Coordinates of C-alpha atoms in Angstrom, one line a residue:
Chain A
M1 CA 5.6 -17.0 -21.6
R2 CA 8.0 -14.8 -19.9
S3 CA 8.3 -17.7 -17.6
I4 CA 9.6 -20.0 -20.6
V5 CA 11.8 -17.1 -21.9
L6 CA 13.3 -16.6 -18.2
L7 CA 13.5 -20.9 -18.2
A8 CA 15.3 -21.1 -21.4
L9 CA 18.0 -17.8 -20.8
L10 CA 18.8 -20.2 -17.4
L11 CA 19.5 -23.1 -19.6
L12 CA 21.7 -21.2 -21.8
S13 CA 22.9 -19.1 -18.9
P14 CA 26.4 -21.2 -19.3
T15 CA 27.0 -20.9 -22.3
L16 CA 26.0 -16.7 -22.6
V17 CA 29.4 -16.5 -20.4
I18 CA 31.5 -18.4 -22.9
A19 CA 33.4 -16.1 -25.2
Q20 CA 35.1 -17.2 -28.1
P21 CA 38.4 -18.8 -28.3
D22 CA 41.5 -16.7 -28.8
T23 CA 44.8 -17.7 -30.6
T24 CA 48.3 -16.8 -31.4
Q25 CA 50.6 -17.9 -33.5
V26 CA 54.2 -17.5 -34.7
T27 CA 55.9 -19.0 -38.0
T28 CA 59.7 -19.6 -38.7
D29 CA 62.3 -21.9 -40.5
N30 CA 58.4 -23.5 -41.6
L31 CA 58.0 -24.1 -38.0
T32 CA 54.2 -22.8 -36.9
V33 CA 53.5 -22.2 -33.0
S34 CA 50.2 -21.7 -32.1
S35 CA 48.5 -21.3 -28.6
E36 CA 45.2 -21.4 -28.3
V37 CA 42.5 -21.0 -25.2
N38 CA 39.3 -23.1 -25.7
K39 CA 37.2 -19.8 -24.7
T40 CA 38.6 -16.1 -23.4
A41 CA 36.1 -15.7 -20.5
L42 CA 34.8 -18.4 -18.2
P43 CA 32.5 -18.8 -15.5
Q44 CA 34.8 -19.5 -12.0
N45 CA 33.7 -23.3 -12.3
D46 CA 34.5 -23.7 -15.7
T47 CA 37.8 -25.5 -17.1
L48 CA 39.9 -23.8 -19.5
I49 CA 41.8 -25.7 -22.1
L50 CA 45.0 -24.1 -23.6
T51 CA 46.3 -25.9 -26.6
V52 CA 49.8 -25.3 -27.7
S53 CA 51.1 -26.9 -31.5
F54 CA 53.1 -26.7 -33.5
R55 CA 53.3 -28.1 -37.1
V56 CA 56.4 -28.8 -39.3
S57 CA 56.5 -29.2 -43.1
G58 CA 59.0 -31.2 -44.4
D59 CA 61.7 -32.8 -42.7
I60 CA 61.0 -33.6 -39.0
D61 CA 65.0 -35.0 -38.6
N62 CA 65.8 -31.1 -39.2
Y63 CA 64.8 -30.1 -35.9
I64 CA 65.1 -31.6 -32.3
F65 CA 62.5 -30.3 -30.1
H66 CA 62.9 -29.8 -26.5
E67 CA 60.3 -30.3 -23.8
I68 CA 57.5 -27.3 -23.8
K69 CA 57.1 -26.3 -20.2
P70 CA 53.3 -25.3 -19.1
P71 CA 53.5 -21.7 -19.3
T72 CA 53.3 -19.7 -16.1
V73 CA 50.1 -18.1 -15.1
S74 CA 48.5 -16.1 -13.0
N75 CA 44.9 -16.5 -11.1
L76 CA 45.2 -20.4 -12.7
K77 CA 45.7 -23.5 -11.6
L78 CA 46.4 -26.2 -13.6
F79 CA 45.5 -29.6 -12.6
K80 CA 46.1 -32.0 -16.1
T81 CA 48.1 -32.0 -19.3
S82 CA 48.5 -34.2 -22.2
S83 CA 49.8 -34.3 -25.6
A84 CA 49.5 -36.1 -28.8
N85 CA 51.2 -36.7 -32.5
R86 CA 50.1 -37.3 -35.4
T87 CA 51.6 -36.9 -39.2
A88 CA 49.4 -35.9 -42.4
E89 CA 50.1 -35.3 -46.1
E90 CA 49.1 -32.2 -47.5
S91 CA 49.8 -31.3 -50.9
G92 CA 52.8 -33.6 -51.1
E93 CA 54.3 -32.7 -48.5
L94 CA 54.5 -34.5 -45.2
I95 CA 53.8 -32.2 -42.3
T96 CA 54.0 -33.0 -38.7
Y97 CA 51.6 -31.6 -36.0
R98 CA 52.2 -32.2 -32.3
E99 CA 49.8 -30.3 -29.6
Y100 CA 50.3 -30.2 -26.2
R101 CA 46.9 -29.6 -23.8
F102 CA 46.9 -27.9 -20.2
Y103 CA 44.1 -27.8 -18.1
Y104 CA 43.2 -24.9 -16.0
L105 CA 40.8 -24.2 -13.0
P106 CA 40.1 -20.6 -12.6
V107 CA 41.4 -19.2 -9.1
S108 CA 38.7 -16.2 -8.4
V109 CA 36.5 -13.9 -10.3
G110 CA 39.1 -11.3 -12.1
M111 CA 41.2 -11.9 -15.1
G112 CA 43.8 -14.4 -15.9
Y113 CA 46.4 -14.4 -17.6
I114 CA 48.7 -17.3 -19.6
D115 CA 52.1 -15.9 -20.2
P116 CA 53.8 -17.1 -24.0
A117 CA 54.3 -20.8 -24.5
I118 CA 57.9 -20.9 -25.3
L119 CA 59.3 -23.6 -28.0
S120 CA 62.8 -23.9 -27.9
Y121 CA 64.5 -26.6 -30.6
D122 CA 67.9 -27.0 -32.5
F123 CA 67.9 -26.1 -35.7
V124 CA 70.5 -29.2 -37.3
P125 CA 71.0 -27.9 -40.7
A126 CA 72.4 -24.7 -39.3
G127 CA 73.0 -26.2 -35.9
T128 CA 71.6 -23.5 -33.8
T129 CA 69.4 -23.5 -31.0
R130 CA 66.7 -21.0 -31.6
R131 CA 63.5 -20.4 -29.1
L132 CA 59.6 -19.4 -30.4
A133 CA 56.9 -17.4 -28.2
T134 CA 53.8 -16.8 -28.5
A135 CA 51.9 -14.0 -27.3
R136 CA 50.2 -13.4 -23.8
I137 CA 46.9 -14.8 -23.6
E138 CA 44.6 -12.8 -21.1
V139 CA 40.8 -14.5 -19.7
E140 CA 37.8 -12.9 -17.6
I141 CA 37.0 -15.6 -14.9
K142 CA 33.1 -14.5 -14.1
E143 CA 30.9 -15.6 -11.4
P144 CA 30.3 -19.0 -10.7
V145 CA 26.7 -20.3 -13.0
K146 CA 24.7 -23.4 -11.7
V147 CA 25.6 -26.6 -13.7
K148 CA 23.2 -28.6 -14.5
K149 CA 24.7 -32.4 -13.6
G150 CA 25.6 -34.9 -16.2
G151 CA 25.9 -32.4 -18.5
F152 CA 22.8 -33.4 -20.6
P153 CA 23.4 -31.6 -24.2
I154 CA 21.1 -28.8 -24.5
W155 CA 20.4 -28.9 -27.6
I156 CA 18.8 -32.3 -27.0
L157 CA 16.4 -31.0 -23.7
A158 CA 15.3 -27.6 -27.1
V159 CA 14.8 -31.0 -29.4
I160 CA 12.7 -32.9 -26.6
I161 CA 10.6 -29.6 -25.6
A162 CA 9.9 -28.7 -29.1
V163 CA 8.4 -32.2 -29.6
V164 CA 6.1 -32.3 -26.5
L165 CA 4.9 -28.5 -27.3
A166 CA 3.7 -30.0 -30.9
I167 CA 2.2 -32.8 -29.5
V168 CA 0.7 -31.0 -27.1
S169 CA -0.7 -28.0 -29.8
A170 CA -1.4 -30.8 -32.0
Y171 CA -3.8 -32.6 -29.1
I172 CA -5.2 -29.0 -28.7
I173 CA -6.2 -28.4 -31.8
I174 CA -7.9 -31.6 -33.0
H175 CA -9.5 -31.5 -29.6
R176 CA -11.0 -28.4 -30.1
R177 CA -11.7 -29.2 -33.6
R178 CA -13.8 -32.5 -32.0
K179 CA -15.7 -30.4 -29.7
T180 CA -16.6 -27.0 -32.0
P181 CA -20.2 -29.2 -32.7
K182 CA -20.6 -29.6 -28.9
E183 CA -20.3 -25.7 -27.9
E184 CA -21.9 -24.7 -30.9
E185 CA -24.8 -26.3 -29.5
E186 CA -24.3 -25.1 -26.4
I187 CA -24.1 -21.6 -27.2
Q188 CA -27.9 -22.0 -29.0
V189 CA -29.5 -22.4 -25.7
P190 CA -29.3 -18.6 -24.6
L191 CA -27.8 -17.5 -21.1
E192 CA -31.0 -16.0 -19.9
E193 CA -33.2 -19.3 -20.8
E194 CA -30.2 -21.1 -18.5
L195 CA -30.6 -18.8 -15.7
L196 CA -33.9 -19.0 -16.1
E197 CA -34.4 -22.6 -15.3
K198 CA -31.9 -21.8 -12.5
L199 CA -33.7 -19.1 -11.0
K200 CA -37.0 -21.5 -11.3
E201 CA -35.1 -23.5 -8.9
T202 CA -34.9 -21.1 -5.8
K203 CA -38.8 -20.4 -5.6
Q204 CA -39.3 -23.4 -3.5
L205 CA -36.6 -21.6 -0.7
Q206 CA -37.9 -18.7 -0.6
K207 CA -39.7 -19.7 2.6
E208 CA -37.8 -22.5 3.3
D209 CA -34.4 -21.5 3.7
P210 CA -34.2 -17.8 3.1
D211 CA -30.8 -17.3 3.4
E212 CA -30.3 -19.8 0.7
F213 CA -32.1 -18.2 -1.2
I214 CA -30.5 -15.0 -0.5
A215 CA -27.2 -16.8 -1.5
R216 CA -28.7 -17.6 -4.7
I217 CA -30.4 -14.7 -6.0
S218 CA -26.8 -12.9 -5.7
M219 CA -24.6 -15.9 -7.1
L220 CA -27.3 -15.9 -10.2
T221 CA -27.5 -11.9 -10.7
R222 CA -23.4 -12.1 -10.2
R223 CA -23.2 -14.5 -12.8
Y224 CA -25.3 -13.2 -15.6
I225 CA -23.3 -9.7 -15.1
A226 CA -20.2 -11.7 -15.4
R227 CA -21.6 -13.5 -18.9
K228 CA -23.5 -11.4 -20.3
Y229 CA -21.4 -8.3 -20.0
N230 CA -17.9 -10.2 -19.4
I231 CA -17.4 -8.2 -15.7
P232 CA -15.7 -10.1 -13.0
A233 CA -18.7 -10.0 -11.3
E234 CA -17.7 -12.3 -8.9
I235 CA -14.8 -10.3 -7.4
A236 CA -16.3 -7.0 -7.9
S237 CA -18.3 -5.1 -5.5
R238 CA -21.8 -4.0 -5.4
E239 CA -20.2 -0.1 -6.7
E240 CA -17.9 -1.3 -8.7
L241 CA -20.7 -3.5 -10.6
V242 CA -22.9 -0.4 -10.3
Q243 CA -20.8 1.5 -12.2
A244 CA -19.6 -1.3 -14.9
L245 CA -23.2 -1.5 -15.5
S246 CA -23.9 2.4 -16.1
E247 CA -20.8 3.0 -18.4
L248 CA -22.1 0.0 -20.7
G249 CA -25.3 1.7 -20.4
A250 CA -26.8 -1.8 -19.5
P251 CA -30.2 -2.0 -20.2
S252 CA -32.7 -2.8 -17.1
F253 CA -29.8 -1.1 -15.3
S254 CA -32.2 0.3 -12.5
K255 CA -33.6 -3.3 -11.8
F256 CA -30.0 -4.3 -11.7
E257 CA -29.1 -1.5 -9.0
W258 CA -31.8 -2.0 -7.4
I259 CA -31.1 -6.1 -6.5
L260 CA -27.5 -5.8 -6.0
N261 CA -29.0 -2.6 -3.4
R262 CA -31.2 -4.5 -1.4
L263 CA -28.9 -7.8 -1.5
D264 CA -26.1 -5.4 0.5
E265 CA -28.5 -4.5 3.1
I266 CA -29.9 -7.3 3.2
K267 CA -26.2 -9.4 3.2
F268 CA -24.2 -6.8 5.1
A269 CA -26.8 -4.5 6.9
R270 CA -29.1 -7.5 8.9
R271 CA -32.1 -6.6 6.9
K272 CA -35.2 -8.1 7.7
L273 CA -36.5 -10.2 4.8
Q274 CA -40.2 -9.7 4.4
T275 CA -42.2 -12.6 1.8
T276 CA -42.9 -9.5 -0.2
E277 CA -39.2 -8.4 -0.5
T278 CA -38.1 -12.2 -1.5
E279 CA -41.0 -12.1 -4.0
E280 CA -39.9 -8.7 -5.3
L281 CA -36.3 -9.9 -5.8
Y282 CA -37.3 -12.8 -8.2
G283 CA -39.9 -10.9 -9.6
K284 CA -37.0 -8.3 -10.7
L285 CA -34.1 -10.6 -11.7
E286 CA -37.0 -12.6 -13.7
A287 CA -37.7 -9.4 -15.4
I288 CA -34.0 -9.2 -16.2
L289 CA -33.7 -12.4 -17.7
E290 CA -36.8 -12.2 -19.9
E291 CA -36.1 -9.0 -20.8
N292 CA -32.9 -9.9 -22.5
L293 CA -33.8 -12.6 -24.0
P294 CA -32.8 -13.1 -27.4
K295 CA -35.9 -12.8 -29.7
G296 CA -37.1 -16.2 -30.7
G297 CA -35.2 -17.9 -27.9
D298 CA -38.3 -18.5 -25.4
N299 CA -40.2 -20.6 -27.6
E300 CA -40.2 -23.4 -26.4
Chain B
M1 CA -32.7 -3.6 7.8
N2 CA -32.3 -4.5 11.7
E3 CA -33.6 -1.7 13.5
E4 CA -30.5 -1.2 15.7
I5 CA -28.6 -0.7 12.0
V6 CA -31.3 1.4 10.7
K7 CA -31.1 3.9 14.0
L8 CA -27.0 3.9 13.3
N9 CA -27.8 4.6 9.9
A10 CA -29.6 7.5 10.2
E11 CA -27.5 9.0 13.0
I12 CA -24.2 8.0 10.6
E13 CA -26.2 9.9 8.1
K14 CA -26.2 13.0 10.3
E15 CA -23.0 12.8 12.2
S16 CA -21.2 12.3 9.4
E17 CA -22.7 15.5 7.4
F18 CA -19.1 17.4 8.7
I19 CA -17.1 15.2 6.6
D20 CA -18.3 17.1 3.7
R21 CA -17.7 20.4 5.3
I22 CA -14.2 19.3 5.7
R23 CA -13.9 18.2 1.8
E24 CA -15.9 21.4 0.8
A25 CA -13.7 23.8 2.5
I26 CA -10.0 21.7 1.7
H27 CA -11.0 21.8 -1.6
K28 CA -11.2 25.7 -1.7
R29 CA -7.5 25.1 -0.9
I30 CA -5.9 21.9 -2.9
I31 CA -7.6 20.6 -6.1
G32 CA -8.1 17.0 -6.7
Q33 CA -5.7 14.5 -4.5
E34 CA -9.2 12.7 -3.6
V35 CA -7.8 9.9 -2.2
L36 CA -5.2 11.5 -0.4
I37 CA -7.7 13.8 1.3
D38 CA -9.7 10.7 2.0
R39 CA -7.3 9.1 3.4
L40 CA -6.2 11.6 5.7
L41 CA -10.2 12.0 7.2
I42 CA -10.0 7.9 7.1
G43 CA -6.6 8.1 9.3
L44 CA -8.3 10.7 12.1
L45 CA -11.6 8.7 12.5
S46 CA -9.5 5.4 13.1
D47 CA -6.8 6.8 15.1
G48 CA -3.6 5.5 12.7
H49 CA -0.9 7.1 11.6
I50 CA -0.1 7.3 7.6
L51 CA 2.8 6.6 5.4
L52 CA 2.9 8.9 2.3
E53 CA 4.9 8.5 -0.5
G54 CA 4.7 10.6 -3.3
V55 CA 7.2 12.9 -5.4
P56 CA 7.8 16.1 -4.6
G57 CA 5.0 18.9 -5.1
L58 CA 2.3 17.0 -4.8
A59 CA 0.4 19.2 -2.0
K60 CA 1.7 16.5 0.8
T61 CA 2.3 19.1 3.2
L62 CA -0.1 21.7 1.9
A63 CA -2.9 19.0 2.3
V64 CA -2.0 18.6 6.0
R65 CA -1.6 22.0 7.2
T66 CA -5.0 22.8 5.3
L67 CA -6.6 19.9 7.2
S68 CA -5.1 21.0 10.3
D69 CA -6.7 24.3 9.8
V70 CA -10.2 23.1 8.9
I71 CA -10.4 20.8 11.5
N72 CA -8.7 23.8 13.8
T73 CA -6.0 21.8 15.4
N74 CA -2.0 22.2 16.1
F75 CA 0.2 21.4 13.4
Q76 CA 3.8 20.7 13.2
R77 CA 6.1 20.3 10.3
I78 CA 9.3 18.5 11.3
Q79 CA 11.8 18.1 8.6
F80 CA 14.0 14.7 9.1
T81 CA 17.2 15.1 8.7
P82 CA 20.6 13.0 9.1
D83 CA 21.9 15.2 11.8
L84 CA 18.5 14.9 13.9
L85 CA 18.2 13.6 17.4
P86 CA 15.4 12.1 19.2
A87 CA 15.4 15.0 21.5
D88 CA 14.4 17.5 18.6
I89 CA 11.3 15.7 18.0
I90 CA 10.1 14.8 21.7
G91 CA 12.1 17.6 23.9
T92 CA 14.3 17.9 26.1
L93 CA 15.1 18.8 29.7
V94 CA 16.8 22.5 30.1
Y95 CA 18.8 23.8 33.0
N96 CA 17.5 27.4 34.4
H97 CA 20.7 29.5 35.6
Q98 CA 18.2 31.6 37.3
T99 CA 16.5 29.1 39.7
G100 CA 19.2 26.0 39.3
E101 CA 16.7 23.9 38.1
F102 CA 15.7 22.0 35.1
I103 CA 12.4 22.9 33.0
T104 CA 11.1 20.8 30.0
K105 CA 11.3 21.9 27.0
K106 CA 8.3 20.0 24.8
G107 CA 9.2 19.1 21.7
P108 CA 7.1 19.6 18.4
I109 CA 5.7 16.0 19.0
F110 CA 3.5 17.9 21.2
S111 CA 0.7 19.0 18.9
N112 CA -2.3 17.3 17.2
I113 CA -1.5 16.9 13.6
I114 CA 2.3 16.1 12.6
L115 CA 4.1 16.1 9.3
A116 CA 7.3 13.9 9.7
D117 CA 8.9 15.0 6.0
E118 CA 10.9 12.7 4.4
I119 CA 11.2 10.6 7.6
N120 CA 13.9 8.1 5.9
R121 CA 16.3 10.5 6.2
A122 CA 16.8 10.5 9.6
P123 CA 19.0 8.0 11.6
A124 CA 17.4 4.9 13.1
K125 CA 17.4 6.5 16.7
V126 CA 15.1 9.4 15.9
Q127 CA 12.9 7.3 13.0
S128 CA 12.4 5.0 16.5
A129 CA 11.7 7.8 19.0
L130 CA 8.9 8.9 17.0
L131 CA 7.1 5.4 15.7
E132 CA 7.4 5.0 19.6
A133 CA 5.7 8.1 20.5
M134 CA 3.0 7.3 17.6
Q135 CA 2.5 4.1 19.4
E136 CA 2.4 4.9 22.9
R137 CA 0.6 7.8 22.6
Q138 CA 2.9 9.4 24.8
V139 CA 6.5 10.4 25.6
T140 CA 8.9 10.3 28.9
I141 CA 11.3 13.7 29.5
G142 CA 13.5 12.9 31.8
D143 CA 11.4 11.7 35.1
E144 CA 8.1 12.9 33.4
T145 CA 5.7 11.3 31.4
F146 CA 3.5 13.8 29.4
K147 CA 0.4 12.3 27.1
L148 CA -0.1 13.5 23.8
D149 CA -2.4 15.6 22.6
S150 CA -5.9 13.8 21.3
P151 CA -7.0 13.8 17.8
F152 CA -3.3 13.0 17.1
L153 CA -2.0 12.0 13.6
V154 CA 1.4 11.4 12.0
M155 CA 1.6 11.7 8.6
A156 CA 4.9 10.8 7.7
T157 CA 6.5 11.4 4.3
Q158 CA 8.8 9.2 2.1
N159 CA 10.1 10.2 -1.2
P160 CA 10.3 7.4 -3.7
I161 CA 13.5 8.8 -5.6
E162 CA 16.9 10.4 -4.3
Q163 CA 17.4 7.2 -1.7
Q164 CA 21.5 7.6 -1.7
G165 CA 22.0 8.1 2.0
T166 CA 18.8 7.0 3.8
Y167 CA 18.1 5.1 6.0
P168 CA 15.0 2.6 5.1
L169 CA 12.3 1.8 7.5
P170 CA 12.8 -1.9 9.0
E171 CA 9.5 -3.7 8.0
A172 CA 8.7 -3.7 11.7
Q173 CA 8.8 -0.1 11.6
I174 CA 6.3 0.8 8.8
D175 CA 3.7 -2.1 10.0
R176 CA 3.4 0.6 12.6
F177 CA 2.0 2.9 10.2
M178 CA -2.0 2.2 9.3
L179 CA -2.0 2.8 5.7
K180 CA 1.0 3.9 3.2
V181 CA -0.9 5.7 0.6
I182 CA 1.1 6.8 -3.1
I183 CA -0.3 9.5 -4.7
D184 CA 0.9 10.4 -8.2
Y185 CA 0.2 13.4 -10.4
P186 CA -2.5 15.4 -10.4
K187 CA -4.9 14.9 -13.8
R188 CA -4.6 17.6 -16.5
E189 CA -7.8 19.6 -15.9
E190 CA -7.0 19.5 -12.4
E191 CA -3.4 21.1 -12.8
K192 CA -5.0 23.5 -15.4
Q193 CA -7.1 24.6 -11.8
I194 CA -4.2 24.2 -9.5
M195 CA -2.1 27.1 -12.3
K196 CA -5.0 29.4 -12.3
L197 CA -6.1 28.8 -8.7
Y198 CA -2.0 29.8 -7.6
S199 CA -1.7 32.1 -9.8
E200 CA -3.8 34.6 -8.7
K201 CA -2.7 34.2 -5.1
N202 CA -0.4 32.4 -3.0
F203 CA -2.7 31.7 -0.2
I204 CA -5.9 30.8 0.5
P205 CA -6.8 31.8 4.2
L206 CA -9.3 28.8 5.6
E207 CA -11.9 29.0 8.7
P208 CA -12.7 25.9 10.8
V209 CA -15.5 24.1 10.3
V210 CA -15.0 21.5 12.5
E211 CA -14.0 21.6 15.9
P212 CA -11.8 18.2 17.3
K213 CA -14.4 17.5 19.7
E214 CA -16.9 16.3 16.8
I215 CA -13.7 14.4 15.2
L216 CA -13.5 12.4 19.0
A217 CA -17.2 12.3 18.8
A218 CA -17.1 10.6 15.2
R219 CA -14.5 8.3 16.2
E220 CA -16.8 6.8 19.1
L221 CA -19.4 6.3 16.5
V222 CA -17.1 5.2 13.5
K223 CA -16.5 2.1 16.5
K224 CA -20.0 1.5 16.3
I225 CA -20.6 0.8 12.5
Y226 CA -21.7 -2.5 12.2
V227 CA -19.8 -5.4 10.1
D228 CA -21.3 -8.8 9.4
E229 CA -19.5 -11.8 9.5
K230 CA -18.8 -12.3 6.4
I231 CA -17.3 -8.8 6.1
D232 CA -14.6 -10.2 8.5
N233 CA -14.5 -13.4 6.6
Y234 CA -13.5 -11.8 3.9
I235 CA -11.0 -9.7 5.1
L236 CA -9.9 -12.7 6.7
D237 CA -9.6 -14.5 3.3
I238 CA -7.6 -11.6 1.9
V239 CA -5.1 -11.6 5.0
F240 CA -4.2 -15.3 5.3
A241 CA -4.5 -15.5 1.1
T242 CA -1.3 -13.2 1.7
R243 CA 0.4 -15.9 4.1
H244 CA -0.9 -19.1 2.4
P245 CA -1.8 -18.4 -1.3
E246 CA -1.6 -22.3 -2.0
K247 CA -4.6 -23.0 0.4
Y248 CA -6.5 -20.3 -2.0
G249 CA -5.5 -21.8 -5.1
M250 CA -2.9 -19.7 -6.1
E251 CA 0.2 -21.7 -5.5
E252 CA 1.8 -19.5 -8.0
L253 CA 1.9 -16.8 -5.6
S254 CA 3.7 -19.3 -3.0
D255 CA 6.9 -18.4 -4.3
L256 CA 6.8 -14.6 -5.2
I257 CA 5.7 -13.9 -1.0
A258 CA 8.2 -13.6 1.5
W259 CA 5.9 -12.6 4.5
G260 CA 2.4 -12.2 4.4
A261 CA 0.6 -9.2 6.1
S262 CA 0.4 -8.9 9.7
P263 CA -2.7 -9.8 12.0
R264 CA -2.4 -6.1 12.8
A265 CA -3.6 -5.7 9.0
S266 CA -6.8 -8.0 9.8
I267 CA -7.1 -5.4 12.3
Y268 CA -6.4 -2.1 10.6
L269 CA -8.5 -3.0 7.7
K270 CA -11.7 -4.0 9.7
K271 CA -10.7 -0.3 11.5
V272 CA -10.4 1.7 8.1
A273 CA -13.5 0.3 6.2
R274 CA -15.5 1.1 9.1
A275 CA -13.8 4.9 9.1
H276 CA -14.3 4.4 5.2
A277 CA -18.5 3.6 5.4
F278 CA -18.7 6.7 7.8
I279 CA -17.2 8.9 5.3
K280 CA -19.4 7.1 3.1
H281 CA -22.3 8.3 5.5
R282 CA -23.2 4.4 5.8
G283 CA -24.0 2.9 9.1
Y284 CA -22.6 -0.6 8.1
V285 CA -19.5 -2.1 6.1
T286 CA -19.7 -3.0 2.5
P287 CA -17.2 -5.2 0.8
E288 CA -17.1 -1.9 -1.1
D289 CA -15.4 -0.3 2.0
V290 CA -12.8 -3.6 2.2
R291 CA -12.1 -3.3 -1.6
A292 CA -11.5 0.7 -1.1
M293 CA -8.6 0.3 1.6
L294 CA -6.8 -3.2 0.5
F295 CA -3.9 -1.7 -0.6
D296 CA -3.3 1.1 1.5
V297 CA -3.4 -1.5 4.2
L298 CA -1.5 -4.4 2.7
R299 CA 0.9 -2.2 0.2
H300 CA 3.6 -2.0 3.2
R301 CA 2.3 -5.3 4.9
V302 CA 3.4 -8.0 2.3
I303 CA 7.0 -8.8 1.2
V304 CA 8.2 -9.6 -1.9
T305 CA 11.0 -12.4 -2.3
Y306 CA 13.5 -12.1 -4.7
E307 CA 11.9 -14.1 -7.3
A308 CA 9.0 -11.8 -7.5
E309 CA 11.6 -8.5 -7.7
A310 CA 13.4 -10.5 -11.0
E311 CA 9.7 -10.8 -12.2
E312 CA 9.7 -6.9 -11.8
L313 CA 6.7 -7.9 -9.0
T314 CA 5.4 -5.5 -6.5
S315 CA 3.3 -6.0 -3.5
E316 CA 0.3 -4.4 -4.7
D317 CA 0.8 -6.6 -8.1
I318 CA 0.5 -9.9 -5.4
I319 CA -2.3 -7.8 -3.7
R320 CA -4.0 -7.4 -7.0
K321 CA -3.9 -11.5 -7.8
I322 CA -5.2 -11.9 -4.4
V323 CA -8.5 -9.7 -4.8
N324 CA -9.1 -11.2 -8.2
R325 CA -9.4 -14.1 -6.6
I326 CA -11.0 -14.0 -3.2
E327 CA -14.6 -13.6 -4.0
V328 CA -16.9 -11.4 -2.6
P329 CA -19.6 -12.0 0.0

């Protein structure tokens, strides 16, 4: 779960550093000039777009526009420009739009500044030359971030993940439901009975292969403790097991303790195995399993 | 049990009795801190040094001084500071005006038990001087080489807080410490007893209960403690899993471990498992002994990656994951 959240954060990280756009505008003589950046904070490897646009309502012939020069910038490098014109009718009035776009690449981490964009024009009815200037804009340039090549849209990725998760969840739910009857059948066989069967298989090994017999007894004892008491017995030491069983007040505790002690001595202190001892180990484990067999579970 | 092991077991049961005497004597001055006391004894028995990390006021100094008192050895405390010089530790040659000769003035390292307090506050050259002496068990002053006393135990402390202006020990230097022990605050009940004890007395005098020669004899006995091949393999499985977790079905740990434990870890783990069996009065090592000492031997030898740090996982978390996957023999 934690890694999914981390993954999502990583995927979203390029967007996290991008702040809201910034706009500045000034209006006079039915003329509005505005300059806008698409983001006020961006990673060093991203592109900043400055849009300088003006909107004229009324007769466009009243104005003679001088070309807008790219504004002076610091810590940014201009690499592309474009412009577009369009007209529209709004509330019965003719509106003319002109848009200049300047594309910048950040130079270094820190702050970048765009000085006011200046529009010079001749206002024909008055016969004067006028200037309109927007406000200065500042942008924050952050550490570059890793951008996924190809610009694969994040929302598509999110949709794909959601669909995959939905399919997997549906499959798991259906699969579980289908398996339930089988599992119920398995649960009906008591653990003690299952392990008693496996214990019987070791009888032959007592004389033929005492080492293997000890390994099996150890494995069955630990498996029983693990499944019966939910203790990670396969990775626990004797002392840890004895302590855990004692704390749980496990029935047959003294037998468990005896078996575990004896197994430790055999395995780690080269205790010589007598035939009576193997019988005793077998007998104690068998006794534990039989003592704990659920009532009615031993009807064969 | 094998006859030899039966004999050894009986011998160790008898010869390790002094451990209980030491514990009893130490507890007259120190309440709780069982882990610290056990680790000090294990360091002493397995001839290894200890790096101790814990906030100030946890009886680190008192524990070492008390141990020194009860085993009747010399004790020196060296407070590491940024202006300390190697000669302040190992000693130097001093010119005698009357005889016109240089005489050797031995430093505080010529002691049985050394407490190197806040080792990370002194520059690297001073740390190296101490660590070399720890490794070589001898120091050279001028042209003369002097053997250090035995038993020789260095317990260095590091404070986990106030890291500004410190000189953190490099991994290669830390590796020379057999154990890195982290101690925590006492339990509430223990602290109540500490308050009671030290509100009545400022200092509790102690008589030695063991002579150093008994410790040296016990060291020889510890070396004889039986370690079955299954235990060797268990140790190797754990140490190798820190290096190649993917080979033990723990692929998820591969990116979290920068460097696994060194062969010193396997050597030390076996040594301290023996010493742990000794303090438990046993003549053979069981997985319990290995598991009890695992974290102290490995925590400073498993170096985690930046990815692990980003996930706020420590070397202990990694070791715990490994131990919880490696089956006990």
